[in-house]
mmCIF file of C-alpha atoms in Angstrom:
data_model
loop_
_atom_site.group_PDB
_atom_site.id
_atom_site.type_symbol
_atom_site.label_atom_id
_atom_site.label_comp_id
_atom_site.label_asym_id
_atom_site.label_seq_id
_atom_site.Cartn_x
_atom_site.Cartn_y
_atom_site.Cartn_z
ATOM 1 C CA MET A 1 -38.812 125.008 101.455
ATOM 2 C CA ASP A 2 -39.107 122.983 104.728
ATOM 3 C CA MET A 3 -41.112 124.498 107.567
ATOM 4 C CA ILE A 4 -38.783 125.802 110.405
ATOM 5 C CA ALA A 5 -40.173 125.672 113.857
ATOM 6 C CA THR A 6 -39.636 127.862 116.883
ATOM 7 C CA SER A 7 -41.324 127.608 120.247
ATOM 8 C CA SER A 8 -45.017 127.007 120.482
ATOM 9 C CA ASP A 9 -47.631 129.406 122.049
ATOM 10 C CA ASP A 10 -51.438 129.494 122.371
ATOM 11 C CA GLN A 11 -51.278 133.113 121.162
ATOM 12 C CA LEU A 12 -49.453 135.092 118.502
ATOM 13 C CA LYS A 13 -49.306 138.891 118.466
ATOM 14 C CA VAL A 14 -49.037 140.066 114.803
ATOM 15 C CA ALA A 15 -48.871 143.495 113.015
ATOM 16 C CA VAL A 16 -49.635 144.707 109.624
ATOM 17 C CA ALA A 17 -47.806 147.957 108.346
ATOM 18 C CA GLN A 18 -49.671 149.904 105.729
ATOM 19 C CA PHE A 19 -47.885 152.800 104.037
ATOM 20 C CA THR A 20 -46.931 154.673 100.767
ATOM 21 C CA VAL A 21 -44.076 153.045 98.994
ATOM 22 C CA ALA A 22 -41.631 155.825 97.911
ATOM 23 C CA ARG A 23 -39.523 156.018 94.797
ATOM 24 C CA GLU A 24 -36.388 155.841 96.831
ATOM 25 C CA PRO A 25 -35.585 152.474 98.295
ATOM 26 C CA GLU A 26 -33.568 154.011 101.110
ATOM 27 C CA ARG A 27 -36.904 155.987 102.324
ATOM 28 C CA ASN A 28 -38.821 152.642 102.294
ATOM 29 C CA LEU A 29 -36.213 150.864 104.259
ATOM 30 C CA GLU A 30 -36.450 153.644 106.924
ATOM 31 C CA SER A 31 -40.252 153.450 106.998
ATOM 32 C CA ILE A 32 -40.061 149.624 107.480
ATOM 33 C CA ASP A 33 -37.462 149.886 110.215
ATOM 34 C CA ALA A 34 -39.662 152.332 112.122
ATOM 35 C CA PHE A 35 -42.597 150.082 111.778
ATOM 36 C CA ALA A 36 -40.582 147.003 112.806
ATOM 37 C CA ARG A 37 -39.355 148.954 115.840
ATOM 38 C CA ASP A 38 -42.741 149.874 116.949
ATOM 39 C CA ALA A 39 -44.313 146.588 116.243
ATOM 40 C CA ALA A 40 -41.599 144.589 118.154
ATOM 41 C CA GLN A 41 -41.843 147.063 121.163
ATOM 42 C CA ASP A 42 -45.608 146.245 121.129
ATOM 43 C CA GLY A 43 -44.826 142.553 121.464
ATOM 44 C CA ALA A 44 -45.516 141.467 117.771
ATOM 45 C CA LYS A 45 -43.602 138.517 116.398
ATOM 46 C CA LEU A 46 -44.687 139.096 112.853
ATOM 47 C CA LEU A 47 -44.797 142.194 110.789
ATOM 48 C CA VAL A 48 -46.663 142.033 107.298
ATOM 49 C CA LEU A 49 -45.747 144.553 104.612
ATOM 50 C CA PRO A 50 -47.270 145.557 101.381
ATOM 51 C CA GLU A 51 -46.267 144.189 97.835
ATOM 52 C CA GLY A 52 -43.433 145.917 95.817
ATOM 53 C CA LEU A 53 -41.495 147.260 98.601
ATOM 54 C CA ILE A 54 -38.469 148.341 96.647
ATOM 55 C CA ALA A 55 -39.877 151.563 94.737
ATOM 56 C CA ARG A 56 -43.260 152.751 93.304
ATOM 57 C CA ASP A 57 -44.316 155.811 91.559
ATOM 58 C CA GLY A 58 -47.943 156.654 91.700
ATOM 59 C CA ASP A 59 -49.876 155.246 88.765
ATOM 60 C CA ASP A 60 -46.759 154.090 86.959
ATOM 61 C CA ASP A 61 -47.481 150.308 86.922
ATOM 62 C CA SER A 62 -44.209 149.423 85.505
ATOM 63 C CA PHE A 63 -41.887 151.346 88.093
ATOM 64 C CA ALA A 64 -41.732 148.605 90.648
ATOM 65 C CA ALA A 65 -40.640 145.976 88.213
ATOM 66 C CA ALA A 66 -38.254 148.331 86.593
ATOM 67 C CA HIS A 67 -36.569 148.707 89.878
ATOM 68 C CA ALA A 68 -36.089 145.225 90.648
ATOM 69 C CA GLN A 69 -32.900 144.155 92.397
ATOM 70 C CA SER A 70 -30.977 140.950 93.129
ATOM 71 C CA ILE A 71 -32.199 138.968 96.164
ATOM 72 C CA THR A 72 -28.506 139.556 97.449
ATOM 73 C CA GLY A 73 -28.786 143.304 96.666
ATOM 74 C CA PRO A 74 -29.068 146.329 98.876
ATOM 75 C CA PHE A 75 -32.620 146.358 99.551
ATOM 76 C CA VAL A 76 -33.157 142.642 100.589
ATOM 77 C CA THR A 77 -29.847 143.006 102.486
ATOM 78 C CA GLY A 78 -31.521 145.918 104.273
ATOM 79 C CA LEU A 79 -34.641 143.886 105.207
ATOM 80 C CA ARG A 80 -32.475 141.144 106.567
ATOM 81 C CA ARG A 81 -30.784 143.722 108.663
ATOM 82 C CA ILE A 82 -33.967 145.109 110.053
ATOM 83 C CA SER A 83 -35.330 141.720 110.991
ATOM 84 C CA ALA A 84 -32.150 140.767 112.830
ATOM 85 C CA LYS A 85 -31.906 144.134 114.523
ATOM 86 C CA ARG A 86 -35.629 144.222 115.543
ATOM 87 C CA HIS A 87 -36.008 140.471 116.216
ATOM 88 C CA ILE A 88 -39.087 140.259 114.294
ATOM 89 C CA THR A 89 -40.253 138.234 111.384
ATOM 90 C CA LEU A 90 -40.822 140.276 108.161
ATOM 91 C CA MET A 91 -43.060 139.265 105.274
ATOM 92 C CA GLY A 92 -43.676 141.200 102.153
ATOM 93 C CA THR A 93 -43.096 141.220 98.453
ATOM 94 C CA VAL A 94 -40.093 142.621 96.374
ATOM 95 C CA HIS A 95 -39.282 142.484 92.598
ATOM 96 C CA ILE A 96 -36.368 140.268 91.935
ATOM 97 C CA VAL A 97 -34.201 140.108 88.828
ATOM 98 C CA PRO A 98 -33.723 136.867 86.991
ATOM 99 C CA ASP A 99 -31.823 134.592 89.021
ATOM 100 C CA ALA A 100 -30.457 130.888 89.271
ATOM 101 C CA ARG A 101 -33.919 129.819 90.459
ATOM 102 C CA ASN A 102 -35.432 131.131 87.208
ATOM 103 C CA MET A 103 -32.934 129.352 85.201
ATOM 104 C CA ARG A 104 -33.625 126.024 86.855
ATOM 105 C CA GLU A 105 -37.378 126.610 86.380
ATOM 106 C CA ASP A 106 -36.817 127.245 82.656
ATOM 107 C CA GLU A 107 -34.767 124.234 82.167
ATOM 108 C CA GLY A 108 -37.504 122.140 83.851
ATOM 109 C CA ARG A 109 -40.109 123.279 81.367
ATOM 110 C CA PRO A 110 -41.131 120.801 78.554
ATOM 111 C CA ASP A 111 -39.369 121.810 75.254
ATOM 112 C CA ASN A 112 -42.560 122.908 73.549
ATOM 113 C CA HIS A 113 -43.034 125.507 76.225
ATOM 114 C CA ARG A 114 -39.504 127.026 76.415
ATOM 115 C CA ASP A 115 -39.125 130.397 74.900
ATOM 116 C CA ALA A 116 -36.654 130.748 72.005
ATOM 117 C CA GLN A 117 -35.280 133.632 73.856
ATOM 118 C CA PRO A 118 -34.284 133.867 77.469
ATOM 119 C CA ASP A 119 -37.259 135.129 79.723
ATOM 120 C CA ASN A 120 -35.905 138.392 81.191
ATOM 121 C CA ARG A 121 -38.903 139.278 83.128
ATOM 122 C CA VAL A 122 -38.488 139.929 86.887
ATOM 123 C CA SER A 123 -40.072 137.864 89.726
ATOM 124 C CA ASN A 124 -42.554 139.296 92.225
ATOM 125 C CA ALA A 125 -41.071 137.423 95.335
ATOM 126 C CA PHE A 126 -42.789 137.140 98.710
ATOM 127 C CA LEU A 127 -39.956 136.787 101.197
ATOM 128 C CA VAL A 128 -40.286 135.687 104.797
ATOM 129 C CA ILE A 129 -37.187 136.920 106.729
ATOM 130 C CA ARG A 130 -36.501 135.948 110.336
ATOM 131 C CA GLU A 131 -33.511 136.997 112.534
ATOM 132 C CA GLY A 132 -31.852 138.217 109.226
ATOM 133 C CA ASP A 133 -32.363 134.830 107.383
ATOM 134 C CA ILE A 134 -34.689 134.397 104.300
ATOM 135 C CA ILE A 135 -36.728 131.292 105.362
ATOM 136 C CA ALA A 136 -39.085 131.453 102.601
ATOM 137 C CA ASP A 137 -39.221 132.750 99.038
ATOM 138 C CA TYR A 138 -42.574 132.424 97.097
ATOM 139 C CA ARG A 139 -42.935 133.704 93.467
ATOM 140 C CA LYS A 140 -46.192 135.102 92.713
ATOM 141 C CA LEU A 141 -48.266 132.455 90.772
ATOM 142 C CA HIS A 142 -51.273 134.529 89.568
ATOM 143 C CA LEU A 143 -50.246 137.615 87.817
ATOM 144 C CA TYR A 144 -52.571 140.713 87.469
ATOM 145 C CA ASP A 145 -53.633 140.560 83.859
ATOM 146 C CA ALA A 146 -57.144 142.031 84.684
ATOM 147 C CA PHE A 147 -58.855 145.413 84.623
ATOM 148 C CA ALA A 148 -56.724 146.520 81.715
ATOM 149 C CA ALA A 149 -53.611 145.810 83.631
ATOM 150 C CA ARG A 150 -50.863 143.284 82.308
ATOM 151 C CA GLU A 151 -48.455 142.320 85.024
ATOM 152 C CA SER A 152 -47.263 139.455 82.925
ATOM 153 C CA ASP A 153 -45.665 141.911 80.509
ATOM 154 C CA VAL A 154 -42.981 142.379 83.006
ATOM 155 C CA VAL A 155 -43.185 139.710 85.687
ATOM 156 C CA ARG A 156 -42.816 135.954 85.168
ATOM 157 C CA PRO A 157 -45.147 133.704 87.022
ATOM 158 C CA GLY A 158 -44.008 131.423 89.762
ATOM 159 C CA THR A 159 -44.113 127.562 89.379
ATOM 160 C CA GLN A 160 -44.494 126.415 92.803
ATOM 161 C CA LEU A 161 -47.321 126.392 95.463
ATOM 162 C CA PRO A 162 -46.974 129.034 98.232
ATOM 163 C CA PRO A 163 -45.083 127.756 101.327
ATOM 164 C CA ILE A 164 -45.965 127.554 105.071
ATOM 165 C CA VAL A 165 -43.751 128.775 107.694
ATOM 166 C CA ASP A 166 -43.757 128.044 111.400
ATOM 167 C CA ILE A 167 -43.799 131.116 113.716
ATOM 168 C CA ASP A 168 -44.007 130.286 117.409
ATOM 169 C CA GLY A 169 -45.903 127.140 116.678
ATOM 170 C CA TRP A 170 -48.345 128.874 114.317
ATOM 171 C CA LYS A 171 -48.292 127.672 110.673
ATOM 172 C CA ILE A 172 -48.551 130.872 108.473
ATOM 173 C CA GLY A 173 -49.235 130.474 104.812
ATOM 174 C CA VAL A 174 -48.545 133.196 102.266
ATOM 175 C CA MET A 175 -50.141 134.750 99.055
ATOM 176 C CA THR A 176 -49.626 137.769 96.968
ATOM 177 C CA CYS A 177 -52.236 140.179 95.903
ATOM 178 C CA TYR A 178 -54.200 138.795 92.862
ATOM 179 C CA ASP A 179 -53.762 135.194 94.397
ATOM 180 C CA VAL A 180 -56.623 136.071 96.691
ATOM 181 C CA ARG A 181 -59.066 135.951 93.821
ATOM 182 C CA PHE A 182 -58.296 132.299 93.344
ATOM 183 C CA PRO A 183 -59.662 130.103 96.147
ATOM 184 C CA GLU A 184 -57.545 127.279 95.389
ATOM 185 C CA THR A 185 -54.481 129.169 96.520
ATOM 186 C CA ALA A 186 -55.794 129.647 100.111
ATOM 187 C CA ARG A 187 -57.294 126.130 100.135
ATOM 188 C CA SER A 188 -54.012 124.756 99.168
ATOM 189 C CA LEU A 189 -52.570 126.296 102.349
ATOM 190 C CA ALA A 190 -55.471 125.392 104.501
ATOM 191 C CA VAL A 191 -55.200 121.614 103.626
ATOM 192 C CA ARG A 192 -51.600 121.696 104.339
ATOM 193 C CA GLY A 193 -52.196 122.802 107.817
ATOM 194 C CA ALA A 194 -52.052 126.628 107.762
ATOM 195 C CA ASP A 195 -53.527 128.412 110.805
ATOM 196 C CA ALA A 196 -53.413 131.708 109.223
ATOM 197 C CA ILE A 197 -52.820 133.262 105.793
ATOM 198 C CA VAL A 198 -50.926 136.424 104.988
ATOM 199 C CA VAL A 199 -51.756 138.466 101.828
ATOM 200 C CA SER A 200 -49.165 141.012 100.704
ATOM 201 C CA ALA A 201 -50.793 143.287 98.120
ATOM 202 C CA ALA A 202 -50.937 146.509 96.185
ATOM 203 C CA TRP A 203 -54.721 146.428 95.453
ATOM 204 C CA VAL A 204 -55.628 148.836 92.785
ATOM 205 C CA ARG A 205 -58.338 151.314 93.278
ATOM 206 C CA GLY A 206 -61.439 151.120 91.054
ATOM 207 C CA ASP A 207 -65.146 150.537 90.665
ATOM 208 C CA CYS A 208 -66.157 147.858 93.210
ATOM 209 C CA LYS A 209 -62.502 147.152 94.131
ATOM 210 C CA GLU A 210 -62.495 147.850 97.758
ATOM 211 C CA ARG A 211 -65.671 145.855 98.108
ATOM 212 C CA HIS A 212 -63.912 142.916 96.293
ATOM 213 C CA TRP A 213 -60.885 143.404 98.759
ATOM 214 C CA ARG A 214 -63.114 143.164 101.872
ATOM 215 C CA LEU A 215 -65.358 140.326 100.323
ATOM 216 C CA LEU A 216 -62.521 138.158 99.217
ATOM 217 C CA THR A 217 -60.188 138.355 102.275
ATOM 218 C CA ALA A 218 -63.218 137.713 104.520
ATOM 219 C CA ALA A 219 -64.282 134.665 102.238
ATOM 220 C CA ARG A 220 -60.774 133.206 102.425
ATOM 221 C CA ALA A 221 -60.809 133.403 106.253
ATOM 222 C CA VAL A 222 -64.305 131.775 106.480
ATOM 223 C CA GLU A 223 -64.144 129.084 103.823
ATOM 224 C CA ASN A 224 -60.700 128.012 105.206
ATOM 225 C CA THR A 225 -61.437 128.557 108.873
ATOM 226 C CA CYS A 226 -58.002 130.491 109.059
ATOM 227 C CA TYR A 227 -56.937 133.846 110.434
ATOM 228 C CA VAL A 228 -56.156 136.167 107.402
ATOM 229 C CA LEU A 229 -53.768 139.059 107.741
ATOM 230 C CA ALA A 230 -54.001 141.297 104.495
ATOM 231 C CA CYS A 231 -51.861 144.067 103.851
ATOM 232 C CA SER A 232 -52.237 146.592 100.833
ATOM 233 C CA GLU A 233 -50.146 149.653 99.942
ATOM 234 C CA VAL A 234 -52.079 152.902 100.351
ATOM 235 C CA SER A 235 -51.544 155.615 97.688
ATOM 236 C CA LYS A 236 -53.292 157.482 94.977
ATOM 237 C CA ARG A 237 -53.149 154.033 92.974
ATOM 238 C CA ASN A 238 -53.850 151.489 95.796
ATOM 239 C CA ILE A 239 -56.625 151.233 98.395
ATOM 240 C CA GLY A 240 -54.896 150.487 101.742
ATOM 241 C CA CYS A 241 -57.716 149.100 103.898
ATOM 242 C CA SER A 242 -55.305 146.568 105.399
ATOM 243 C CA ARG A 243 -57.152 144.134 107.810
ATOM 244 C CA ILE A 244 -56.873 141.254 110.044
ATOM 245 C CA ILE A 245 -59.717 138.811 110.092
ATOM 246 C CA ASP A 246 -60.630 135.889 112.403
ATOM 247 C CA PRO A 247 -61.782 132.424 111.154
ATOM 248 C CA MET A 248 -65.235 133.268 111.450
ATOM 249 C CA GLY A 249 -64.844 136.371 109.108
ATOM 250 C CA GLU A 250 -65.046 138.907 111.864
ATOM 251 C CA THR A 251 -62.556 142.057 111.423
ATOM 252 C CA MET A 252 -60.275 142.249 114.231
ATOM 253 C CA ALA A 253 -58.374 145.259 113.027
ATOM 254 C CA GLU A 254 -58.592 147.586 109.973
ATOM 255 C CA ALA A 255 -56.980 150.524 108.490
ATOM 256 C CA ASP A 256 -58.543 153.242 106.220
ATOM 257 C CA ASP A 257 -57.901 154.092 102.619
ATOM 258 C CA THR A 258 -55.897 157.185 103.301
ATOM 259 C CA GLN A 259 -53.383 156.972 106.033
ATOM 260 C CA SER A 260 -50.195 155.097 106.719
ATOM 261 C CA GLY A 261 -50.196 153.126 110.046
ATOM 262 C CA LEU A 262 -49.684 149.980 112.089
ATOM 263 C CA ILE A 263 -52.569 147.653 112.968
ATOM 264 C CA THR A 264 -52.237 144.779 115.346
ATOM 265 C CA ALA A 265 -54.157 141.751 116.754
ATOM 266 C CA VAL A 266 -53.653 138.727 118.822
ATOM 267 C CA LEU A 267 -54.180 135.360 117.067
ATOM 268 C CA ASP A 268 -55.785 132.889 119.571
ATOM 269 C CA ARG A 269 -55.155 129.172 119.351
ATOM 270 C CA ASN A 270 -58.423 128.399 121.330
ATOM 271 C CA ARG A 271 -60.626 130.632 119.086
ATOM 272 C CA LEU A 272 -59.191 128.749 116.042
ATOM 273 C CA GLU A 273 -59.851 125.261 117.339
ATOM 274 C CA ARG A 274 -63.388 126.327 118.532
ATOM 275 C CA VAL A 275 -64.196 127.683 115.127
ATOM 276 C CA ARG A 276 -63.078 124.537 113.460
ATOM 277 C CA GLU A 277 -65.028 122.355 115.758
ATOM 278 C CA VAL A 278 -68.302 124.052 115.070
ATOM 279 C CA LEU A 279 -67.551 124.733 111.405
ATOM 280 C CA PRO A 280 -65.451 121.632 110.210
ATOM 281 C CA VAL A 281 -65.380 122.634 106.528
ATOM 282 C CA LEU A 282 -61.860 121.301 106.129
ATOM 283 C CA LYS A 283 -62.878 117.829 107.435
ATOM 284 C CA ASN A 284 -66.148 117.872 105.531
ATOM 285 C CA ARG A 285 -64.761 118.784 101.925
ATOM 286 C CA ARG A 286 -65.257 116.132 99.258
ATOM 287 C CA PHE A 287 -63.086 117.732 96.434
ATOM 288 C CA ALA A 288 -59.591 116.789 95.947
ATOM 289 C CA ASP A 289 -56.764 119.087 97.208
ATOM 290 C CA PRO A 290 -55.825 121.811 94.754
ATOM 291 C CA GLN A 291 -52.865 121.015 92.397
ATOM 292 C CA LEU A 292 -50.949 123.255 90.054
ATOM 293 C CA ARG A 293 -51.707 122.962 86.425
ATOM 294 C CA CYS A 294 -48.576 121.968 84.325
ATOM 295 C CA TYR A 295 -47.458 124.388 81.606
#
């Protein structure tokens, strides 16, 4: 999807909303609307939301996928309405039932990699919605088949690199949860010009998992000299600990592992440029830019 530009500015106020996703989609839309209202009133241009926004049910890993909707269905329509009403860009992920895009991707696969039966798995779609319009739709590349989980049983992997969108002159790249464990994902965004990277997640609790979350989100910021905005759902299953990190790995704002809430920060162009001047890792790199492996 082509990058869509708005007016440029040296600073960008951003917000990250951490909350527990409920079983009922209508309750989640109400929560998102309240966060969008508060963020917009505070001057934020961007609101980052967790992964799997339509519905969740505690430790039931399949619940979110089982409640997938059409991209034209009531939940995404509700998100579009909130974005237009509050005049703020929304970023977060929803589970989407198979659509025309999936059919085109299936047709484009080599014959020896096409399934004999249609692939009815849902997509984990990271949506960017501005003024009521979907300006980016990224389908999660790296599915969470780790720590005894099997996301790929119910979710189909994406086939395209994550996009970059332009918000008030800031180039913002996106990733979804498990993507953050693969440095090539973030590097692919940085070499295409990303100033900041947004991570929408439902980071599962467990041994060393909170440490991994803090370590990986900071590493993606430092190694790419980008701001990182990382949002995780908070619940009995997922850790919360949403955070905003600057290009030197410093934590600008952080939520805890128990409470819903909104954190904010101001991204500063001068800070970004100073860091990239003293730490020019993107200019000094010797490896080729990341490319997706074919099926």
